[in-house]
PDB file of C-alpha atoms in Angstrom:
ATOM      1  CA  MET Y   1       0.000   0.000   0.000  1.00 42.00           C
ATOM      2  CA  GLN Y   2       1.442   3.384  -0.966  1.00 39.00           C
ATOM      3  CA  TRP Y   3       1.275   6.026   1.742  1.00 41.00           C
ATOM      4  CA  GLY Y   4       3.089   8.790  -0.124  1.00 37.00           C
ATOM      5  CA  ARG Y   5       4.160  11.816   1.858  1.00 34.00           C
ATOM      6  CA  SER Y   6       0.846  12.461   3.567  1.00 36.00           C
ATOM      7  CA  ALA Y   7       0.601  11.925   7.277  1.00 39.00           C
ATOM      8  CA  PHE Y   8      -2.470  11.872   9.420  1.00 39.00           C
ATOM      9  CA  VAL Y   9      -2.285  13.459  12.794  1.00 39.00           C
ATOM     10  CA  LEU Y  10      -3.626  12.235  16.024  1.00 40.00           C
ATOM     11  CA  ALA Y  11      -3.194  15.272  18.203  1.00 37.00           C
ATOM     12  CA  VAL Y  12      -2.991  14.405  21.830  1.00 37.00           C
ATOM     13  CA  VAL Y  13      -3.396  17.816  23.483  1.00 35.00           C
ATOM     14  CA  PHE Y  14      -2.914  17.546  27.209  1.00 34.00           C
ATOM     15  CA  PHE Y  15      -5.285  19.523  29.526  1.00 31.00           C
ATOM     16  CA  SER Y  16      -4.675  18.984  33.224  1.00 34.00           C
ATOM     17  CA  THR Y  17      -8.036  20.607  34.031  1.00 35.00           C
ATOM     18  CA  HIS Y  18     -10.240  17.648  33.027  1.00 37.00           C
ATOM     19  CA  ALA Y  19     -12.703  16.785  35.745  1.00 36.00           C
ATOM     20  CA  SER Y  20     -13.405  13.212  34.710  1.00 41.00           C
ATOM     21  CA  ALA Y  21     -11.439  10.314  33.284  1.00 45.00           C
ATOM     22  CA  ASP Y  22     -14.023   9.443  30.636  1.00 50.00           C
ATOM     23  CA  PRO Y  23     -12.280   9.339  27.264  1.00 55.00           C
ATOM     24  CA  VAL Y  24     -13.408  11.855  24.674  1.00 68.00           C
ATOM     25  CA  GLN Y  25     -12.645   9.474  21.800  1.00 76.00           C
ATOM     26  CA  LYS Y  26     -13.679   5.835  21.914  1.00 85.00           C
ATOM     27  CA  SER Y  27     -11.404   3.188  20.415  1.00 87.00           C
ATOM     28  CA  GLU Y  28     -13.881   2.400  17.626  1.00 89.00           C
ATOM     29  CA  ASP Y  29     -13.918   6.074  16.578  1.00 85.00           C
ATOM     30  CA  ILE Y  30     -10.126   6.086  16.488  1.00 85.00           C
ATOM     31  CA  VAL Y  31     -10.042   2.872  14.431  1.00 85.00           C
ATOM     32  CA  LYS Y  32     -12.539   4.284  11.937  1.00 84.00           C
ATOM     33  CA  PHE Y  33     -10.562   7.513  11.644  1.00 81.00           C
ATOM     34  CA  PHE Y  34      -7.221   5.837  10.963  1.00 79.00           C
ATOM     35  CA  ALA Y  35      -8.628   2.971   8.925  1.00 77.00           C
ATOM     36  CA  GLY Y  36      -9.787   5.645   6.497  1.00 72.00           C
ATOM     37  CA  ALA Y  37      -6.183   6.797   6.152  1.00 60.00           C
ATOM     38  CA  ALA Y  38      -5.743   4.404   3.239  1.00 49.00           C
ATOM     39  CA  ASP Y  39      -7.773   6.853   1.136  1.00 50.00           C
ATOM     40  CA  LEU Y  40      -4.948   9.381   0.836  1.00 47.00           C
ATOM     41  CA  GLY Y  41      -5.206  12.401  -1.372  1.00 45.00           C
ATOM     42  CA  LYS Y  42      -7.767  13.408  -3.953  1.00 44.00           C
ATOM     43  CA  SER Y  43      -9.244  10.615  -5.964  1.00 41.00           C
ATOM     44  CA  ARG Y  44      -8.317  10.571  -9.595  1.00 43.00           C
ATOM     45  CA  GLY Y  45     -10.558   9.328 -12.310  1.00 46.00           C
ATOM     46  CA  ILE Y  46     -12.332  10.008 -15.501  1.00 50.00           C
ATOM     47  CA  CYS Y  47     -15.874  11.291 -15.564  1.00 54.00           C
ATOM     48  CA  VAL Y  48     -17.936  10.130 -18.498  1.00 54.00           C
ATOM     49  CA  GLY Y  49     -20.731  12.529 -19.270  1.00 51.00           C
ATOM     50  CA  THR Y  50     -21.380  16.181 -19.930  1.00 58.00           C
ATOM     51  CA  GLU Y  51     -19.426  18.884 -18.138  1.00 62.00           C
ATOM     52  CA  GLU Y  52     -22.455  19.641 -15.949  1.00 66.00           C
ATOM     53  CA  GLU Y  53     -22.910  15.961 -15.002  1.00 57.00           C
ATOM     54  CA  CYS Y  54     -19.245  15.658 -14.006  1.00 57.00           C
ATOM     55  CA  LYS Y  55     -19.364  18.834 -11.908  1.00 62.00           C
ATOM     56  CA  SER Y  56     -22.532  17.565 -10.216  1.00 61.00           C
ATOM     57  CA  LYS Y  57     -20.851  14.234  -9.352  1.00 53.00           C
ATOM     58  CA  SER Y  58     -17.795  15.935  -7.843  1.00 51.00           C
ATOM     59  CA  LYS Y  59     -19.975  18.278  -5.747  1.00 52.00           C
ATOM     60  CA  THR Y  60     -21.889  15.282  -4.360  1.00 46.00           C
ATOM     61  CA  LYS Y  61     -18.645  13.496  -3.405  1.00 44.00           C
ATOM     62  CA  ALA Y  62     -17.268  16.630  -1.719  1.00 41.00           C
ATOM     63  CA  LYS Y  63     -20.525  17.104   0.218  1.00 42.00           C
ATOM     64  CA  ASP Y  64     -20.448  13.488   1.476  1.00 40.00           C
ATOM     65  CA  ALA Y  65     -16.788  13.601   2.564  1.00 38.00           C
ATOM     66  CA  PRO Y  66     -15.764  14.570   6.137  1.00 42.00           C
ATOM     67  CA  ALA Y  67     -15.369  18.345   6.319  1.00 43.00           C
ATOM     68  CA  GLY Y  68     -11.614  18.746   5.939  1.00 41.00           C
ATOM     69  CA  LYS Y  69     -10.911  16.464   8.879  1.00 42.00           C
ATOM     70  CA  SER Y  70      -7.155  15.881   9.036  1.00 40.00           C
ATOM     71  CA  SER Y  71      -6.631  15.362  12.745  1.00 47.00           C
ATOM     72  CA  LEU Y  72      -8.286  13.690  15.675  1.00 58.00           C
ATOM     73  CA  ASP Y  73      -8.074  15.659  18.916  1.00 55.00           C
ATOM     74  CA  MET Y  74      -8.219  13.644  22.106  1.00 58.00           C
ATOM     75  CA  LEU Y  75      -8.107  16.739  24.354  1.00 55.00           C
ATOM     76  CA  ILE Y  76      -5.521  15.713  26.929  1.00 61.00           C
ATOM     77  CA  ASN Y  77      -2.795  17.942  28.369  1.00 76.00           C
ATOM     78  CA  PHE Y  78       0.557  17.843  30.168  1.00 91.00           C
ATOM     79  CA  GLY Y  79       1.051  20.059  33.166  1.00 91.00           C
ATOM     80  CA  LEU Y  80       3.708  22.772  33.121  1.00 93.00           C
ATOM     81  CA  ASP Y  81       7.219  21.268  33.175  1.00 95.00           C
ATOM     82  CA  SER Y  82       5.802  17.734  33.371  1.00 95.00           C
ATOM     83  CA  ALA Y  83       5.888  14.540  31.344  1.00 95.00           C
ATOM     84  CA  ALA Y  84       3.541  12.709  33.743  1.00 96.00           C
ATOM     85  CA  LEU Y  85       0.276  11.316  32.425  1.00 94.00           C
ATOM     86  CA  ASP Y  86      -2.734  12.263  34.527  1.00 90.00           C
ATOM     87  CA  THR Y  87      -5.852  10.114  34.927  1.00 89.00           C
ATOM     88  CA  THR Y  88      -7.578  11.641  31.916  1.00 85.00           C
ATOM     89  CA  ALA Y  89      -4.515  11.184  29.715  1.00 89.00           C
ATOM     90  CA  ARG Y  90      -4.338   7.530  30.755  1.00 92.00           C
ATOM     91  CA  ALA Y  91      -8.009   6.996  29.896  1.00 89.00           C
ATOM     92  CA  GLU Y  92      -7.542   8.598  26.471  1.00 89.00           C
ATOM     93  CA  LEU Y  93      -4.383   6.614  25.754  1.00 93.00           C
ATOM     94  CA  ASP Y  94      -6.047   3.414  26.937  1.00 93.00           C
ATOM     95  CA  GLU Y  95      -8.653   3.928  24.205  1.00 91.00           C
ATOM     96  CA  PHE Y  96      -5.882   4.613  21.715  1.00 91.00           C
ATOM     97  CA  ALA Y  97      -4.077   1.407  22.748  1.00 94.00           C
ATOM     98  CA  LYS Y  98      -7.327  -0.543  22.252  1.00 95.00           C
ATOM     99  CA  ALA Y  99      -7.631   0.980  18.790  1.00 92.00           C
ATOM    100  CA  LEU Y 100      -4.070   0.013  17.866  1.00 92.00           C
ATOM    101  CA  LYS Y 101      -4.798  -3.597  18.843  1.00 95.00           C
ATOM    102  CA  ASP Y 102      -7.674  -3.721  16.343  1.00 94.00           C
ATOM    103  CA  SER Y 103      -6.919  -5.831  13.263  1.00 93.00           C
ATOM    104  CA  ARG Y 104      -7.848  -2.914  10.987  1.00 90.00           C
ATOM    105  CA  LEU Y 105      -4.860  -0.952  12.303  1.00 89.00           C
ATOM    106  CA  SER Y 106      -2.414  -3.843  12.753  1.00 88.00           C
ATOM    107  CA  THR Y 107      -0.211  -2.704   9.853  1.00 88.00           C
ATOM    108  CA  PHE Y 108       0.083   0.904  11.059  1.00 89.00           C
ATOM    109  CA  SER Y 109       3.146   2.292  12.808  1.00 91.00           C
ATOM    110  CA  PHE Y 110       3.166   5.673  14.527  1.00 88.00           C
ATOM    111  CA  VAL Y 111       5.534   8.501  15.283  1.00 88.00           C
ATOM    112  CA  VAL Y 112       4.836  10.049  18.686  1.00 89.00           C
ATOM    113  CA  GLU Y 113       5.939  13.690  18.650  1.00 90.00           C
ATOM    114  CA  GLY Y 114       6.255  15.538  21.955  1.00 92.00           C
ATOM    115  CA  TYR Y 115       5.973  19.341  22.124  1.00 93.00           C
ATOM    116  CA  THR Y 116       6.335  22.093  24.737  1.00 95.00           C
ATOM    117  CA  ASP Y 117       5.291  25.684  25.156  1.00 95.00           C
ATOM    118  CA  ALA Y 118       7.997  28.402  25.127  1.00 96.00           C
ATOM    119  CA  THR Y 119       8.613  28.311  28.885  1.00 96.00           C
ATOM    120  CA  GLY Y 120      12.216  27.263  29.476  1.00 95.00           C
ATOM    121  CA  THR Y 121      15.297  27.192  27.270  1.00 97.00           C
ATOM    122  CA  VAL Y 122      15.278  25.641  23.811  1.00 96.00           C
ATOM    123  CA  HIS Y 123      17.644  22.878  24.995  1.00 97.00           C
ATOM    124  CA  TYR Y 124      15.526  22.111  28.087  1.00 98.00           C
ATOM    125  CA  ASN Y 125      12.305  22.064  26.042  1.00 97.00           C
ATOM    126  CA  GLU Y 126      13.789  19.613  23.545  1.00 98.00           C
ATOM    127  CA  GLY Y 127      14.508  17.215  26.420  1.00 98.00           C
ATOM    128  CA  LEU Y 128      11.092  17.750  28.016  1.00 97.00           C
ATOM    129  CA  SER Y 129       9.310  17.142  24.720  1.00 95.00           C
ATOM    130  CA  GLN Y 130      11.293  13.909  24.272  1.00 97.00           C
ATOM    131  CA  ARG Y 131      10.288  12.784  27.788  1.00 96.00           C
ATOM    132  CA  ARG Y 132       6.633  13.509  26.967  1.00 95.00           C
ATOM    133  CA  ALA Y 133       6.805  11.453  23.774  1.00 93.00           C
ATOM    134  CA  GLN Y 134       8.561   8.625  25.637  1.00 96.00           C
ATOM    135  CA  SER Y 135       5.948   8.755  28.407  1.00 96.00           C
ATOM    136  CA  VAL Y 136       3.162   8.179  25.876  1.00 94.00           C
ATOM    137  CA  ALA Y 137       5.143   5.490  24.045  1.00 95.00           C
ATOM    138  CA  ALA Y 138       5.897   3.699  27.333  1.00 97.00           C
ATOM    139  CA  PHE Y 139       2.208   3.753  28.275  1.00 96.00           C
ATOM    140  CA  LEU Y 140       1.233   2.254  24.930  1.00 95.00           C
ATOM    141  CA  THR Y 141       3.876  -0.494  25.082  1.00 98.00           C
ATOM    142  CA  ALA Y 142       2.875  -1.299  28.679  1.00 98.00           C
ATOM    143  CA  ASN Y 143      -0.647  -1.772  27.305  1.00 97.00           C
ATOM    144  CA  GLY Y 144       0.359  -4.354  24.731  1.00 96.00           C
ATOM    145  CA  ILE Y 145       1.419  -2.298  21.708  1.00 97.00           C
ATOM    146  CA  GLU Y 146       4.630  -3.531  20.088  1.00 97.00           C
ATOM    147  CA  ALA Y 147       7.474  -1.072  20.666  1.00 97.00           C
ATOM    148  CA  ALA Y 148       8.526  -1.473  17.023  1.00 96.00           C
ATOM    149  CA  ARG Y 149       5.267   0.231  15.969  1.00 96.00           C
ATOM    150  CA  ILE Y 150       6.033   3.423  17.925  1.00 94.00           C
ATOM    151  CA  ASP Y 151       8.853   5.961  17.489  1.00 95.00           C
ATOM    152  CA  ALA Y 152       9.044   8.685  20.158  1.00 95.00           C
ATOM    153  CA  VAL Y 153      10.511  12.024  19.035  1.00 94.00           C
ATOM    154  CA  GLY Y 154      10.895  15.311  20.923  1.00 95.00           C
ATOM    155  CA  MET Y 155      10.116  18.396  18.860  1.00 94.00           C
ATOM    156  CA  GLY Y 156      10.552  21.098  21.525  1.00 96.00           C
ATOM    157  CA  GLU Y 157       8.747  24.353  20.826  1.00 95.00           C
ATOM    158  CA  LYS Y 158       8.340  23.724  17.073  1.00 93.00           C
ATOM    159  CA  ASN Y 159       4.932  23.927  15.398  1.00 90.00           C
ATOM    160  CA  PRO Y 160       2.870  25.498  18.207  1.00 92.00           C
ATOM    161  CA  ARG Y 161      -0.887  24.915  18.096  1.00 90.00           C
ATOM    162  CA  SER Y 162      -1.539  28.371  19.510  1.00 93.00           C
ATOM    163  CA  ALA Y 163      -0.106  31.706  18.364  1.00 95.00           C
ATOM    164  CA  ASN Y 164       0.671  32.454  22.027  1.00 97.00           C
ATOM    165  CA  PRO Y 165       3.954  30.547  22.569  1.00 96.00           C
ATOM    166  CA  TYR Y 166       3.161  30.112  26.293  1.00 96.00           C
ATOM    167  CA  ASP Y 167      -0.338  28.681  25.777  1.00 95.00           C
ATOM    168  CA  PRO Y 168      -0.875  25.284  27.486  1.00 93.00           C
ATOM    169  CA  LEU Y 169      -2.288  23.976  24.176  1.00 91.00           C
ATOM    170  CA  ASN Y 170       1.300  23.845  22.957  1.00 93.00           C
ATOM    171  CA  ARG Y 171       2.207  21.282  25.674  1.00 94.00           C
ATOM    172  CA  ARG Y 172       1.104  18.203  23.809  1.00 92.00           C
ATOM    173  CA  VAL Y 173       1.922  14.996  22.020  1.00 90.00           C
ATOM    174  CA  GLU Y 174       0.855  14.356  18.436  1.00 87.00           C
ATOM    175  CA  MET Y 175       0.752  10.923  16.908  1.00 84.00           C
ATOM    176  CA  ARG Y 176       1.151  10.483  13.188  1.00 82.00           C
ATOM    177  CA  ILE Y 177       0.875   7.458  11.011  1.00 83.00           C
ATOM    178  CA  LYS Y 178       4.422   6.638  10.048  1.00 83.00           C
ATOM    179  CA  THR Y 179       4.899   6.998   6.319  1.00 71.00           C
ATOM    180  CA  GLN Y 180       7.446   5.219   4.165  1.00 57.00           C
TER     181      GLN Y 180
END
């Protein structure tokens, strides 16, 4: 199966303010999301018919497709200067581990990317982001996911989710389907 250069993101944004440990995403939802990753890119084909008929067909397909959905937010957060998983993070990652055990995702490997906000030095944040990624990877392997399917990488302050570099939304882990 050709994956090309596209990657799908599972953004694991860590909020320490969650009141309950009920997961936002259920494992079946996660499986369905990533199982659809095989349909990468725009479909290519030939439309047989008049110009109006072809335009009508493409509008129908666009209307039926998910509205630009390229990531799946699980809404979990790391505390400031922490790589520890709280109860909510564990519940979310437990659902993700269940999804990865599903036969429909058995051929997928993931890159776990850890991120920080701008608090701290660049060097310190690179280490903290690596510890966050390793914390998630360790949780998944402890829950039966083969370590060979998960690569943990620290990204530091790169690619913030929020324009405010100190926003807690930037303290996160994103999981991407590993592409060839």
